mmCIF file with all atom_site columns, C-alpha atoms in Angstrom:
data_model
loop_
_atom_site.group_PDB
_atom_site.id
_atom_site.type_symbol
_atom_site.label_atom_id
_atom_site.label_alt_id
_atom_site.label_comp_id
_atom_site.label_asym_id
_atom_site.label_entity_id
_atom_site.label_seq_id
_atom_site.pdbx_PDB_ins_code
_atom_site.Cartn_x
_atom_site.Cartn_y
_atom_site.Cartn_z
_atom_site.occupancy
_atom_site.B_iso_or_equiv
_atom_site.pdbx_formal_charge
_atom_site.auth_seq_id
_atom_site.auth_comp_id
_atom_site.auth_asym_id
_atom_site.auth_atom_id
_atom_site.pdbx_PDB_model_num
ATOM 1   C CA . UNK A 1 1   ? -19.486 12.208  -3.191  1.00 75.00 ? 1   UNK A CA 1
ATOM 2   C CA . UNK A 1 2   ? -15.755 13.386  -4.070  1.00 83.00 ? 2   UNK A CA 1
ATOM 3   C CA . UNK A 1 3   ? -14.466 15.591  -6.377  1.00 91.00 ? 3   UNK A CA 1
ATOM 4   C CA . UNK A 1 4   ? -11.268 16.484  -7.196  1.00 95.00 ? 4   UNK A CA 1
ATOM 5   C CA . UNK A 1 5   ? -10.867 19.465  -9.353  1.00 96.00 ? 5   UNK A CA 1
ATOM 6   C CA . UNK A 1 6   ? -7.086  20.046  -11.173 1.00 96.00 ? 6   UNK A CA 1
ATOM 7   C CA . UNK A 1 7   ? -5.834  22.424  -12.807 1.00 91.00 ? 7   UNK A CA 1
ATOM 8   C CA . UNK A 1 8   ? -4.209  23.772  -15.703 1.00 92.00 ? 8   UNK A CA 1
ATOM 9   C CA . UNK A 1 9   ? -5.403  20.906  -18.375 1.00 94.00 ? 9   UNK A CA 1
ATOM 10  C CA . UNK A 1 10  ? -2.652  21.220  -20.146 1.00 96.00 ? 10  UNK A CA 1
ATOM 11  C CA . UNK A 1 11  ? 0.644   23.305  -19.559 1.00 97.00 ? 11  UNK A CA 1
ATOM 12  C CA . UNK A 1 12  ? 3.735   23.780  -22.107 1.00 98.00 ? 12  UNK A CA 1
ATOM 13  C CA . UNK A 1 13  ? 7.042   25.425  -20.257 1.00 97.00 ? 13  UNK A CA 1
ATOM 14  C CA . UNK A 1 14  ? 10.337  25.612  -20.773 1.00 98.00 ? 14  UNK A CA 1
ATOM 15  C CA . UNK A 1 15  ? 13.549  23.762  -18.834 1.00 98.00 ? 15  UNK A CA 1
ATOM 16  C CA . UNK A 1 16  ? 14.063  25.368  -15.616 1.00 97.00 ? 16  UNK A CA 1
ATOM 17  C CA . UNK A 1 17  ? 11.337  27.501  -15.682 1.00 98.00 ? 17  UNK A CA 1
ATOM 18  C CA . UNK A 1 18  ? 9.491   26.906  -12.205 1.00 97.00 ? 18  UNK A CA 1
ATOM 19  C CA . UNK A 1 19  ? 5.740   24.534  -11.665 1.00 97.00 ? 19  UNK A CA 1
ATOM 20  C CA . UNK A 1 20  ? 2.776   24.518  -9.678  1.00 96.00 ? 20  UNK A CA 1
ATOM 21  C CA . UNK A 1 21  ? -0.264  22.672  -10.093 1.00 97.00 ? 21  UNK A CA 1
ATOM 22  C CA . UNK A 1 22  ? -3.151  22.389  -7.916  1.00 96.00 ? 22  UNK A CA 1
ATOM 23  C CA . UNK A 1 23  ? -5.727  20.072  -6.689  1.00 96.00 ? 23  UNK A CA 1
ATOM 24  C CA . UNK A 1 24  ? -8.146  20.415  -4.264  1.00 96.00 ? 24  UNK A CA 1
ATOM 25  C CA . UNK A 1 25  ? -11.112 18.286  -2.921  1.00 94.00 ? 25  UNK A CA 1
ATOM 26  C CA . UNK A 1 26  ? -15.304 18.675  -2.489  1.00 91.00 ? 26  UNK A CA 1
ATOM 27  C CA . UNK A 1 27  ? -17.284 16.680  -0.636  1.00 87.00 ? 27  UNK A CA 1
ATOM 28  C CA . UNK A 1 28  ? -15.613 15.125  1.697   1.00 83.00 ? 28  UNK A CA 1
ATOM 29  C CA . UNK A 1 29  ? -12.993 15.940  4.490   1.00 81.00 ? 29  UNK A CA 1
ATOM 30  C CA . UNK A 1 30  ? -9.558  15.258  6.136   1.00 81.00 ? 30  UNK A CA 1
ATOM 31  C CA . UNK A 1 31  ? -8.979  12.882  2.495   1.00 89.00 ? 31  UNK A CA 1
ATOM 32  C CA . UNK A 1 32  ? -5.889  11.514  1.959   1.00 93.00 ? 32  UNK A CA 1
ATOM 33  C CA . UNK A 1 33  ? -4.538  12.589  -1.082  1.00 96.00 ? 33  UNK A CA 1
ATOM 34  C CA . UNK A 1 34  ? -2.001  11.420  -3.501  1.00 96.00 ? 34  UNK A CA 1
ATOM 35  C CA . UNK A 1 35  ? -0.028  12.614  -6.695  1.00 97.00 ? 35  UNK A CA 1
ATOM 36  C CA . UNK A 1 36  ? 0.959   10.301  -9.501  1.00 97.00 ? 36  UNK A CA 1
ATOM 37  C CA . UNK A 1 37  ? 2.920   11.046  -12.745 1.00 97.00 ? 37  UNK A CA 1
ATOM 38  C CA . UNK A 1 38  ? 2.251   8.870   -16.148 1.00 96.00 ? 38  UNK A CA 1
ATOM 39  C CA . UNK A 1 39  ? 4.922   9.487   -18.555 1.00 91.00 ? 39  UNK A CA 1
ATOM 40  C CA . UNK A 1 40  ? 4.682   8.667   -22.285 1.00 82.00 ? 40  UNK A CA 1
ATOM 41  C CA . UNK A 1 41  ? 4.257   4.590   -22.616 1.00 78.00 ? 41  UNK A CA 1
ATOM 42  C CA . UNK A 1 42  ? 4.616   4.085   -18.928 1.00 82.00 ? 42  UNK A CA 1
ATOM 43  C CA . UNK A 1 43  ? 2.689   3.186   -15.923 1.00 89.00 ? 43  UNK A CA 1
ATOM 44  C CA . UNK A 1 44  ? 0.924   5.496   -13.409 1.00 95.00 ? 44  UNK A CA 1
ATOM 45  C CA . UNK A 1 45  ? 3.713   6.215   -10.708 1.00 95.00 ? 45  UNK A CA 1
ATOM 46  C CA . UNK A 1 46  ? 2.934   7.275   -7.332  1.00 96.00 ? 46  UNK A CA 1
ATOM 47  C CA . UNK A 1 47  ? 4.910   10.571  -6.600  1.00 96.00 ? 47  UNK A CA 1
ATOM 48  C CA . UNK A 1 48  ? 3.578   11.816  -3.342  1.00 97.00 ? 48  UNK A CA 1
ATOM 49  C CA . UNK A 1 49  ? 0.941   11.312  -0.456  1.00 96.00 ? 49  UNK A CA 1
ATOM 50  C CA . UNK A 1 50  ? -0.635  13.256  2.179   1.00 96.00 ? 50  UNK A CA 1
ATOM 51  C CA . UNK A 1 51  ? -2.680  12.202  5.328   1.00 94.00 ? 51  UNK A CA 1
ATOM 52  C CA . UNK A 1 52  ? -3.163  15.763  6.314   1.00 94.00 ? 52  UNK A CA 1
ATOM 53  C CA . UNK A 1 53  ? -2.393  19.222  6.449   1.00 95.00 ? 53  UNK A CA 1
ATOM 54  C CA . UNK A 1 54  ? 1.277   19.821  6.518   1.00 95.00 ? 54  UNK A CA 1
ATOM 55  C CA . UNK A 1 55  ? 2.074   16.244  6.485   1.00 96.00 ? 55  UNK A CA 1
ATOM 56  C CA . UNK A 1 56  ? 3.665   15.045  3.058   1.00 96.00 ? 56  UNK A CA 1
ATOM 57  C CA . UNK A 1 57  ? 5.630   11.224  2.137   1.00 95.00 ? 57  UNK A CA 1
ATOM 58  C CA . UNK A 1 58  ? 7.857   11.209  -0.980  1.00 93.00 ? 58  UNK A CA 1
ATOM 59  C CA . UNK A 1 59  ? 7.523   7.921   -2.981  1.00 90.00 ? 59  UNK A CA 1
ATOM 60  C CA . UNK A 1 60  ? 10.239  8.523   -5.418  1.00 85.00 ? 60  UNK A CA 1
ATOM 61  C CA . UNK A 1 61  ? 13.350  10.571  -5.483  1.00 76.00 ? 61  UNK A CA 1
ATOM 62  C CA . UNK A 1 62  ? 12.878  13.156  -7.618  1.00 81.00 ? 62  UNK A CA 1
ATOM 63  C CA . UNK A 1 63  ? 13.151  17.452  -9.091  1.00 90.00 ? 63  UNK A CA 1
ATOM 64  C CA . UNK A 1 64  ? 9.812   18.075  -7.481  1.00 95.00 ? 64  UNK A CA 1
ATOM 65  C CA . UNK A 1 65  ? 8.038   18.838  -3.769  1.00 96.00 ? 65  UNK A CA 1
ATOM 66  C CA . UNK A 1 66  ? 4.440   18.706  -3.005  1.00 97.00 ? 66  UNK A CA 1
ATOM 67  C CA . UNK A 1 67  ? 2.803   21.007  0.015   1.00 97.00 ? 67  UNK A CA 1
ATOM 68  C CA . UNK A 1 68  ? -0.651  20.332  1.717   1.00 97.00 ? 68  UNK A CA 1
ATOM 69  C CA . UNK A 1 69  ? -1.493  24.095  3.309   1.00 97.00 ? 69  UNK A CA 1
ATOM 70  C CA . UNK A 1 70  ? -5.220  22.941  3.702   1.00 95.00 ? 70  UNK A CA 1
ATOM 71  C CA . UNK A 1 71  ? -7.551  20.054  4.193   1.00 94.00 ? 71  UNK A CA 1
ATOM 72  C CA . UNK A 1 72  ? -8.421  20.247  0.932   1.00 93.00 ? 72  UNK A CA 1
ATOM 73  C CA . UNK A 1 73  ? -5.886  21.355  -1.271  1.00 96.00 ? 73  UNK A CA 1
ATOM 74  C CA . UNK A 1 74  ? -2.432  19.736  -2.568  1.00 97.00 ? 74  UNK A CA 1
ATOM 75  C CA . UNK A 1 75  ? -0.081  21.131  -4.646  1.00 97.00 ? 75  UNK A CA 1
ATOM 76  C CA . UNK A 1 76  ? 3.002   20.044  -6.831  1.00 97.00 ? 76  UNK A CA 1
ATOM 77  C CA . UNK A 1 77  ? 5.935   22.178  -7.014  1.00 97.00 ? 77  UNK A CA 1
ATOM 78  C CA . UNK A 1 78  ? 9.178   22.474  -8.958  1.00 96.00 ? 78  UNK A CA 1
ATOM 79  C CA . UNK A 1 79  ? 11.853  25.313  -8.802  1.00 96.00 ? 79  UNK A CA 1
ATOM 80  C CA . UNK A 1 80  ? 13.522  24.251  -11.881 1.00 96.00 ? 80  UNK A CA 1
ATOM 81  C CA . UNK A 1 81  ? 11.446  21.845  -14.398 1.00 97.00 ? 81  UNK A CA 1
ATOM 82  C CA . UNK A 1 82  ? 13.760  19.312  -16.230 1.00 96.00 ? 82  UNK A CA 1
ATOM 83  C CA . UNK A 1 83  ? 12.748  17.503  -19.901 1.00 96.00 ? 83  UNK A CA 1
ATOM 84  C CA . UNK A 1 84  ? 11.673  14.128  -17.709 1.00 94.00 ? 84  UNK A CA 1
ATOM 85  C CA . UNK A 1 85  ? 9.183   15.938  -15.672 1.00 95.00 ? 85  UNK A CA 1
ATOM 86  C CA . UNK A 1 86  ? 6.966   16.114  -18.959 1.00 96.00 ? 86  UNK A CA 1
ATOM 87  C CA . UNK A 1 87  ? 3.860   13.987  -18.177 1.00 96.00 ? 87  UNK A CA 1
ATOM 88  C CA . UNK A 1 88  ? 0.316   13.417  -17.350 1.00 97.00 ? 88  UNK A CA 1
ATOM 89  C CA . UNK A 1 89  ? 0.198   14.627  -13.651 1.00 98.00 ? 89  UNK A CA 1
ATOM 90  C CA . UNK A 1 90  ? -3.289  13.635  -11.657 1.00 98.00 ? 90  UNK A CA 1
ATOM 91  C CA . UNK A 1 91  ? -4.328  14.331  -8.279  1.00 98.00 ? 91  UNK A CA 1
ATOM 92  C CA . UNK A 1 92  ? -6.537  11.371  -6.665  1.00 96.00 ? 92  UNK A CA 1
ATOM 93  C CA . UNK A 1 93  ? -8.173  10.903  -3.583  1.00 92.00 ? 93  UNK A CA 1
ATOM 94  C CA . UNK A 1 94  ? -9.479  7.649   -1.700  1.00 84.00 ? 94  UNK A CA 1
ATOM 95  C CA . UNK A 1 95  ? -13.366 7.095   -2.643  1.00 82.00 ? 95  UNK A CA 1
ATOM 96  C CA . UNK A 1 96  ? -14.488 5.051   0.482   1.00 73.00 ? 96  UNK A CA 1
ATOM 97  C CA . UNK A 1 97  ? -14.078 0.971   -0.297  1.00 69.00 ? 97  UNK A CA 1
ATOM 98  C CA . UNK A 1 98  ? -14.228 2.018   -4.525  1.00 69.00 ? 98  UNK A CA 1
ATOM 99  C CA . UNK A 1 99  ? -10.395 2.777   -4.932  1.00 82.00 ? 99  UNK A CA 1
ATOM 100 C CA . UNK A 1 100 ? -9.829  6.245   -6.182  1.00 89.00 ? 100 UNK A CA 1
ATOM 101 C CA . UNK A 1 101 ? -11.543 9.435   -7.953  1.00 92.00 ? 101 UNK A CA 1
ATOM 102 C CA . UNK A 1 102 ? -9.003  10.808  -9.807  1.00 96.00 ? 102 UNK A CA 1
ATOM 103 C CA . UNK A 1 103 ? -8.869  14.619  -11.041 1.00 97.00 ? 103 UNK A CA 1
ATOM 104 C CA . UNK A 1 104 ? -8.832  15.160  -14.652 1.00 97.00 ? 104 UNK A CA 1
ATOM 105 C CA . UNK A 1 105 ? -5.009  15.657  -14.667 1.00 97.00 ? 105 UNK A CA 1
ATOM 106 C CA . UNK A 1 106 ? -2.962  17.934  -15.919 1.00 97.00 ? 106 UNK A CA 1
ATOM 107 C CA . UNK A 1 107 ? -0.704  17.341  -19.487 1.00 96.00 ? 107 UNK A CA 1
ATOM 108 C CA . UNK A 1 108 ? 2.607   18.945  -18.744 1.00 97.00 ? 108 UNK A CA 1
ATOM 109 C CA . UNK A 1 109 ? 5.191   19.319  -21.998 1.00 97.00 ? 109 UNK A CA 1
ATOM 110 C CA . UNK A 1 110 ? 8.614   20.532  -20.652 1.00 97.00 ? 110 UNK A CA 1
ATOM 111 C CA . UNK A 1 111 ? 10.661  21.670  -24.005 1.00 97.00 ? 111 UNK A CA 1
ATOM 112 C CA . UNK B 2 1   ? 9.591   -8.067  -9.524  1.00 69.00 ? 1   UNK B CA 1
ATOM 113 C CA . UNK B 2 2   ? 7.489   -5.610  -9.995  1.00 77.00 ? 2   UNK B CA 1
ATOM 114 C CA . UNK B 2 3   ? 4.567   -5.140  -7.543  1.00 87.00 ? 3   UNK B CA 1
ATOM 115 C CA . UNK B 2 4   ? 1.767   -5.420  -10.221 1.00 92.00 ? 4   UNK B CA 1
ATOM 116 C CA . UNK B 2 5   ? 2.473   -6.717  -13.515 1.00 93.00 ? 5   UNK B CA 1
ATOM 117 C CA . UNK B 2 6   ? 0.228   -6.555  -16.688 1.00 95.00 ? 6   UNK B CA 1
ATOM 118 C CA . UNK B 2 7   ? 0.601   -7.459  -20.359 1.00 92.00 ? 7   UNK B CA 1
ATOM 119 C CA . UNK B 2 8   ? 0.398   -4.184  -21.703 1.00 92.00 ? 8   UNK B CA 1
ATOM 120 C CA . UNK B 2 9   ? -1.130  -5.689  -25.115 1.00 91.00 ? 9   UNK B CA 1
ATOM 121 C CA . UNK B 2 10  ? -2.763  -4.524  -27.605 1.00 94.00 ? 10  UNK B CA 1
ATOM 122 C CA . UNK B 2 11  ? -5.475  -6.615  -27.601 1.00 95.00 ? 11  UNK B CA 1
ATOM 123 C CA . UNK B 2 12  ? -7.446  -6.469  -31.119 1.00 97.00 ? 12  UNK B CA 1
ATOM 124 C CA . UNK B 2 13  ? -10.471 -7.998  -30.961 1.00 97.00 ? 13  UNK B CA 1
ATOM 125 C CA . UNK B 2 14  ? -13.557 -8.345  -32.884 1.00 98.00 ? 14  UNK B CA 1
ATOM 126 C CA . UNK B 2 15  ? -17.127 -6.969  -31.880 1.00 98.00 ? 15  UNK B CA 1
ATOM 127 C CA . UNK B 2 16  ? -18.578 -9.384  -30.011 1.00 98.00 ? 16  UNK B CA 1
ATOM 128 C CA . UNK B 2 17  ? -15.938 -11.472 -28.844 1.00 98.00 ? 17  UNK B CA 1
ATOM 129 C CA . UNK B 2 18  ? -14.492 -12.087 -25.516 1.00 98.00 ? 18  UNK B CA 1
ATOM 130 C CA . UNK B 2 19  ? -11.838 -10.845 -23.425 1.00 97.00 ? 19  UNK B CA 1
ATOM 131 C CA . UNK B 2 20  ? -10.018 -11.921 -21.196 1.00 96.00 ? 20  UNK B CA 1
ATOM 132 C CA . UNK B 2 21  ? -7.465  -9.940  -19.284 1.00 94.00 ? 21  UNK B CA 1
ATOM 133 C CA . UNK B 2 22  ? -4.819  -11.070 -15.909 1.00 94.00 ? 22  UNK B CA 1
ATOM 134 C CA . UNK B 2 23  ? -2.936  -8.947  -13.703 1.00 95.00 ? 23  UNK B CA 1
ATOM 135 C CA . UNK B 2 24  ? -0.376  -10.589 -10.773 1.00 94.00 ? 24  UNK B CA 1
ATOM 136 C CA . UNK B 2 25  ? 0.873   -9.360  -8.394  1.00 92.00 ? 25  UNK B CA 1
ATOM 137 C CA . UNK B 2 26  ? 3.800   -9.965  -5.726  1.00 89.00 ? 26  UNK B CA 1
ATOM 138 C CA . UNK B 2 27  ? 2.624   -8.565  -1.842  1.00 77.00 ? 27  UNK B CA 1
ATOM 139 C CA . UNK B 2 28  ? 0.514   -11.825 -0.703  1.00 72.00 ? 28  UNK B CA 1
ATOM 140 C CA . UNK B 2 29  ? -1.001  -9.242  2.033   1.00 74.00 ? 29  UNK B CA 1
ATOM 141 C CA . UNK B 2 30  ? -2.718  -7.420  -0.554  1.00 68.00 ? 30  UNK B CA 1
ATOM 142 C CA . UNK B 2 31  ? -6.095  -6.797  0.260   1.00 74.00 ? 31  UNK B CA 1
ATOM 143 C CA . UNK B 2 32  ? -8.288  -5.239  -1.816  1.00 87.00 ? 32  UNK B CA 1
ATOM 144 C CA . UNK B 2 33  ? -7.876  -5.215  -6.014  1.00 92.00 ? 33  UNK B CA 1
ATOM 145 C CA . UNK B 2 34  ? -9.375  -2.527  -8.375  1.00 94.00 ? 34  UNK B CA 1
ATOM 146 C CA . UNK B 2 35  ? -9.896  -2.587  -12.200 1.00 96.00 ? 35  UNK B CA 1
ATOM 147 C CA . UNK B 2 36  ? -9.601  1.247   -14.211 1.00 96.00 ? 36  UNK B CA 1
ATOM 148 C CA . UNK B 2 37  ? -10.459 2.173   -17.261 1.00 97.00 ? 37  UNK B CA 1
ATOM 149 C CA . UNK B 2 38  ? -8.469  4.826   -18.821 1.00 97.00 ? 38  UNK B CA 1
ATOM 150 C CA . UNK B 2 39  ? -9.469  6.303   -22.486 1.00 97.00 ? 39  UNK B CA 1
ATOM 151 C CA . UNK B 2 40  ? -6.761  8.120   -24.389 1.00 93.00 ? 40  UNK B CA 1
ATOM 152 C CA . UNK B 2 41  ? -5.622  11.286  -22.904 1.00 91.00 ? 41  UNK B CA 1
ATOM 153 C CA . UNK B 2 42  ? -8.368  11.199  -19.770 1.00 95.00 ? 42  UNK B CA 1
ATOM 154 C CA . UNK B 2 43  ? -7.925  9.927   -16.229 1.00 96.00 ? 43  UNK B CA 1
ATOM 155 C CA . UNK B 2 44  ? -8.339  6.633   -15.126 1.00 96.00 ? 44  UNK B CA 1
ATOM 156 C CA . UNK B 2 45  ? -12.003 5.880   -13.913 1.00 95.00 ? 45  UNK B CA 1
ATOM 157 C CA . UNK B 2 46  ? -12.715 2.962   -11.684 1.00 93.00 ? 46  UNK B CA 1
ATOM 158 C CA . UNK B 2 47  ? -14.335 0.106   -13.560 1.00 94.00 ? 47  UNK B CA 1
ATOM 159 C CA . UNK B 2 48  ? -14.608 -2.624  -10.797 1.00 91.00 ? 48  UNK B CA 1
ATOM 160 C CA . UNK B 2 49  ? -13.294 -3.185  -7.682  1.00 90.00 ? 49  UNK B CA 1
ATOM 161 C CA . UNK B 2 50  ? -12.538 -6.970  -6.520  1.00 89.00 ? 50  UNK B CA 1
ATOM 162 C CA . UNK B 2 51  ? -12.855 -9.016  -3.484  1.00 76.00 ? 51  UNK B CA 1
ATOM 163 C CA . UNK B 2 52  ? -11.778 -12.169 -2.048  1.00 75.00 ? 52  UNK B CA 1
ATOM 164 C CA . UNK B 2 53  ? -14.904 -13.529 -4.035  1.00 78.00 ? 53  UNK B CA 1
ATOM 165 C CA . UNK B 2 54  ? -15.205 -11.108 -7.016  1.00 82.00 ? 54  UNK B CA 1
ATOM 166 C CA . UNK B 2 55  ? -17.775 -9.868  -8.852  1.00 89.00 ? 55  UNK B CA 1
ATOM 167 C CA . UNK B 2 56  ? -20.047 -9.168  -12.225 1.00 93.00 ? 56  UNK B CA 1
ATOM 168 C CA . UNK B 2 57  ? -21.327 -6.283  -13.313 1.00 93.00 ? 57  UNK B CA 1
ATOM 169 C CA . UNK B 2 58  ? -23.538 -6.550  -17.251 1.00 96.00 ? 58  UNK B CA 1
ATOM 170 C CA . UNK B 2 59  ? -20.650 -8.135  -19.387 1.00 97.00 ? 59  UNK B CA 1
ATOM 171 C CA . UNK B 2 60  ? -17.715 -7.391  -17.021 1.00 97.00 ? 60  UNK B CA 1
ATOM 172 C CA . UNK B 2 61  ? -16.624 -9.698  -14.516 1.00 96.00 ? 61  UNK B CA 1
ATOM 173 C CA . UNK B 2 62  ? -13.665 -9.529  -12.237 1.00 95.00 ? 62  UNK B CA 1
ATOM 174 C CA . UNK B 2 63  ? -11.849 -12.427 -10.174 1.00 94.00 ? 63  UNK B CA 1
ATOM 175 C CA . UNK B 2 64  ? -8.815  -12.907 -7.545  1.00 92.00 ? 64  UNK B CA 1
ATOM 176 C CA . UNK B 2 65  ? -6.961  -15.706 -7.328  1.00 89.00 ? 65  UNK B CA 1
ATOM 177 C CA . UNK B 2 66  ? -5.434  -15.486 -4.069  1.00 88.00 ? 66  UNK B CA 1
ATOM 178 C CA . UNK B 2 67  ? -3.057  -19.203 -4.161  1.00 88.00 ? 67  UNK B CA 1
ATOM 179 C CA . UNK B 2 68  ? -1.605  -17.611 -7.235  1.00 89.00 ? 68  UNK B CA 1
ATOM 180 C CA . UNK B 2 69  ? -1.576  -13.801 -7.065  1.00 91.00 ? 69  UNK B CA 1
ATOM 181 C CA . UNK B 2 70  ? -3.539  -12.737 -9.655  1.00 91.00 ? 70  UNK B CA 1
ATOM 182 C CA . UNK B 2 71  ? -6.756  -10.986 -10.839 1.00 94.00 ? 71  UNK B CA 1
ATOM 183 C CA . UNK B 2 72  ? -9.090  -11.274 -14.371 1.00 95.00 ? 72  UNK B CA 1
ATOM 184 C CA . UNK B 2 73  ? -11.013 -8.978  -15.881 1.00 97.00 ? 73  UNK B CA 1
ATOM 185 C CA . UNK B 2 74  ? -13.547 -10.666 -18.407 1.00 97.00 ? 74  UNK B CA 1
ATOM 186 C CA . UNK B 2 75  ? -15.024 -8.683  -21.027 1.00 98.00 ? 75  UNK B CA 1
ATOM 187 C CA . UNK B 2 76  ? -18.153 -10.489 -22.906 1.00 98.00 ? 76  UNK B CA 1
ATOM 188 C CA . UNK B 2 77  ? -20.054 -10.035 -26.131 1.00 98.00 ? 77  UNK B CA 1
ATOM 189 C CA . UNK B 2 78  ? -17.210 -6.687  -26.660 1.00 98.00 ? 78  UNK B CA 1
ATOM 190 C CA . UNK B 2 79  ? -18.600 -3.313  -28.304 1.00 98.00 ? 79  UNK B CA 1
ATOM 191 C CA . UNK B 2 80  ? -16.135 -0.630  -29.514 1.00 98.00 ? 80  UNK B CA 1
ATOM 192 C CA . UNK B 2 81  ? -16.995 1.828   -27.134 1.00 98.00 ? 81  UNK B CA 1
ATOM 193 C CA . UNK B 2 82  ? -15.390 -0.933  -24.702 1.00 98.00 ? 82  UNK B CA 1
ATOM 194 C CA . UNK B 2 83  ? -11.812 -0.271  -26.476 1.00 98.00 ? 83  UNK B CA 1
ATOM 195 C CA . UNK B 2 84  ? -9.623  1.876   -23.710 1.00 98.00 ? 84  UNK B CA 1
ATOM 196 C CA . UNK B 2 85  ? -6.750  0.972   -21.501 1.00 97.00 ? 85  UNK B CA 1
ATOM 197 C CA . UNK B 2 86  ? -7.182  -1.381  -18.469 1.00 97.00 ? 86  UNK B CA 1
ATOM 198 C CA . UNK B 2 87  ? -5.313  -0.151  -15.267 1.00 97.00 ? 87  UNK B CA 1
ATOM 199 C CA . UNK B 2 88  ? -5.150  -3.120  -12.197 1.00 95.00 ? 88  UNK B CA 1
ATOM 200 C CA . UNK B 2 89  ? -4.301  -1.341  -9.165  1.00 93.00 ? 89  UNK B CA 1
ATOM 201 C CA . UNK B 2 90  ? -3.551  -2.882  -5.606  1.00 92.00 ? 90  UNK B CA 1
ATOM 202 C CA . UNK B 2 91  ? -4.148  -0.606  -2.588  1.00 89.00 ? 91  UNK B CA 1
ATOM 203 C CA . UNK B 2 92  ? -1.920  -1.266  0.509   1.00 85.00 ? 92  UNK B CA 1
ATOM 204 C CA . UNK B 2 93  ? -1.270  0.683   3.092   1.00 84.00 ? 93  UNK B CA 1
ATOM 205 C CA . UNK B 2 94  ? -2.504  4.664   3.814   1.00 86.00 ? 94  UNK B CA 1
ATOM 206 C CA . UNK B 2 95  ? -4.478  3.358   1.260   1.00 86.00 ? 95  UNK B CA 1
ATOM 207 C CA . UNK B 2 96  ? -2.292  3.878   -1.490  1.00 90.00 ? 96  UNK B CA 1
ATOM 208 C CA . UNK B 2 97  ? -2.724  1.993   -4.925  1.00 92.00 ? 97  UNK B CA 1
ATOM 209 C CA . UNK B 2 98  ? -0.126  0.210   -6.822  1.00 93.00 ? 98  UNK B CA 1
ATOM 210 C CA . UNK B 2 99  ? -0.601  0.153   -10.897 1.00 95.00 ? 99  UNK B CA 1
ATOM 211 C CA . UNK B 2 100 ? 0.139   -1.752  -13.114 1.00 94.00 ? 100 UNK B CA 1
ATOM 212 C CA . UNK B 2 101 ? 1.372   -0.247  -16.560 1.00 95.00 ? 101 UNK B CA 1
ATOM 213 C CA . UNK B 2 102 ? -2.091  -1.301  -18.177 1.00 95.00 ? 102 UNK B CA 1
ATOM 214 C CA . UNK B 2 103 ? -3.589  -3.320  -21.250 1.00 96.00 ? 103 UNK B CA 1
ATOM 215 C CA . UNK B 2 104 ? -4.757  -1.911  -24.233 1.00 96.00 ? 104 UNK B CA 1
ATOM 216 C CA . UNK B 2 105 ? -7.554  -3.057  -25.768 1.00 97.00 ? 105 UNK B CA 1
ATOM 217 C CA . UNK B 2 106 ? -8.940  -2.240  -29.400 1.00 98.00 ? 106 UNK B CA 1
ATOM 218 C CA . UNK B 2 107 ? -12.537 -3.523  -30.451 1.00 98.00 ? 107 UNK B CA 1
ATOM 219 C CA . UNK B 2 108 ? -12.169 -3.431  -33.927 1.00 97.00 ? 108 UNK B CA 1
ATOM 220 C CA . UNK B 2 109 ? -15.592 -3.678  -35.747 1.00 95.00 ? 109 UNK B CA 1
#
């Protein structure tokens, strides 16, 4: 079965300092893969997805890029983090018919 | 509208009681339905997913109601281990899933 593995757990940084958080996949192949961002009291919001290597769709407008430069990895980038980009950041993949396995996220606090 | 909507709650119930939560949604094309559970500070984990006829599993049981664009999640005989945040999520195409903001629910003893 899938696993997606994520990390830092949690991360503190400071405005405009850069980001980069990484998620990669076991078990399975070729997965799409998808970032979302849960801020404080809000809902789980899709940020990016990826149906392959190389190949990336921005869902919202935003201060941050994502990069697929394997099968099995996806990471989230920012040159300059801003206070709204604080949030719970998590890395999911497609589990055959069951939805998603999500990773265990990462808890950013931009100050 | 939003694509999924949910009454983010709290629900406080007692042990024992039951649950019963809705979540509508707005694409009619929508496919396939999932319930999550999320626990404070972890990542959601699926709970249930649901089909044009739903399904039970122990004290959970999950319906769609296609005419009017919803889905349930029934909790029976609650415990307090059950108390957590309950994500609906809608999965449309390159099998990306919508969420909705999620209800809370605390099993209070």
């Amino acid at each position: 079965s899938q696993t997606i593995h994520q990390w830092p757990a949690t991360l503190v940084q400071p405005v405009g300092s850069p980001l980069s958080l990484e998620c990669t996949v076991e078990g399975t192949s070729n997965p799409n893969l998808y970032w979302y961002r849960q801020a404080a009291g809000r809902g789980l919001q899709l940020l990016f997805y990826s149906v392959g290597i190389g190949q990336i769709s921005s869902e919202v407008p935003q201060n941050l890029s994502a990069s697929r430069p394997q099968d099995r990895q996806f990471i989230l980038s920012s040159k300059k983090l801003l206070l709204s980009d604080s949030g719970f950041y998590l890395c999911a993949g497609p589990q055959g018919d069951y939805g998603y396995t999500f990773g265990s996220g990462t808890r950013l606090t931009v100050v | 509208r939003k694509e999924v909507e949910q009454d983010p709650g709290p629900f406080n119930v007692p042990e024992g009681a039951t649950v019963a939560f809705n979540c509508t949604y707005s694409n009619s094309a929508s496919q396939s339905f999932f319930w999550y559970r999320q626990d404070c500070r972890k990542e959601p984990k699926l709970l249930m997913s649901v089909y044009s006829s739903g399904n039970e599993d122990g004290r959970f049981t999950a319906q769609l109601n296609r005419a009017s664009q919803y889905i349930s999640l029934l909790i029976r005989d609650s415990k307090l281990s059950d108390s957590a945040t309950y994500l609906c999520g809608r999965r449309g195409g390159y099998q990306k899933v919508t969420f909705g903001i999620g209800t809370k629910l605390q099993v209070i003893p």
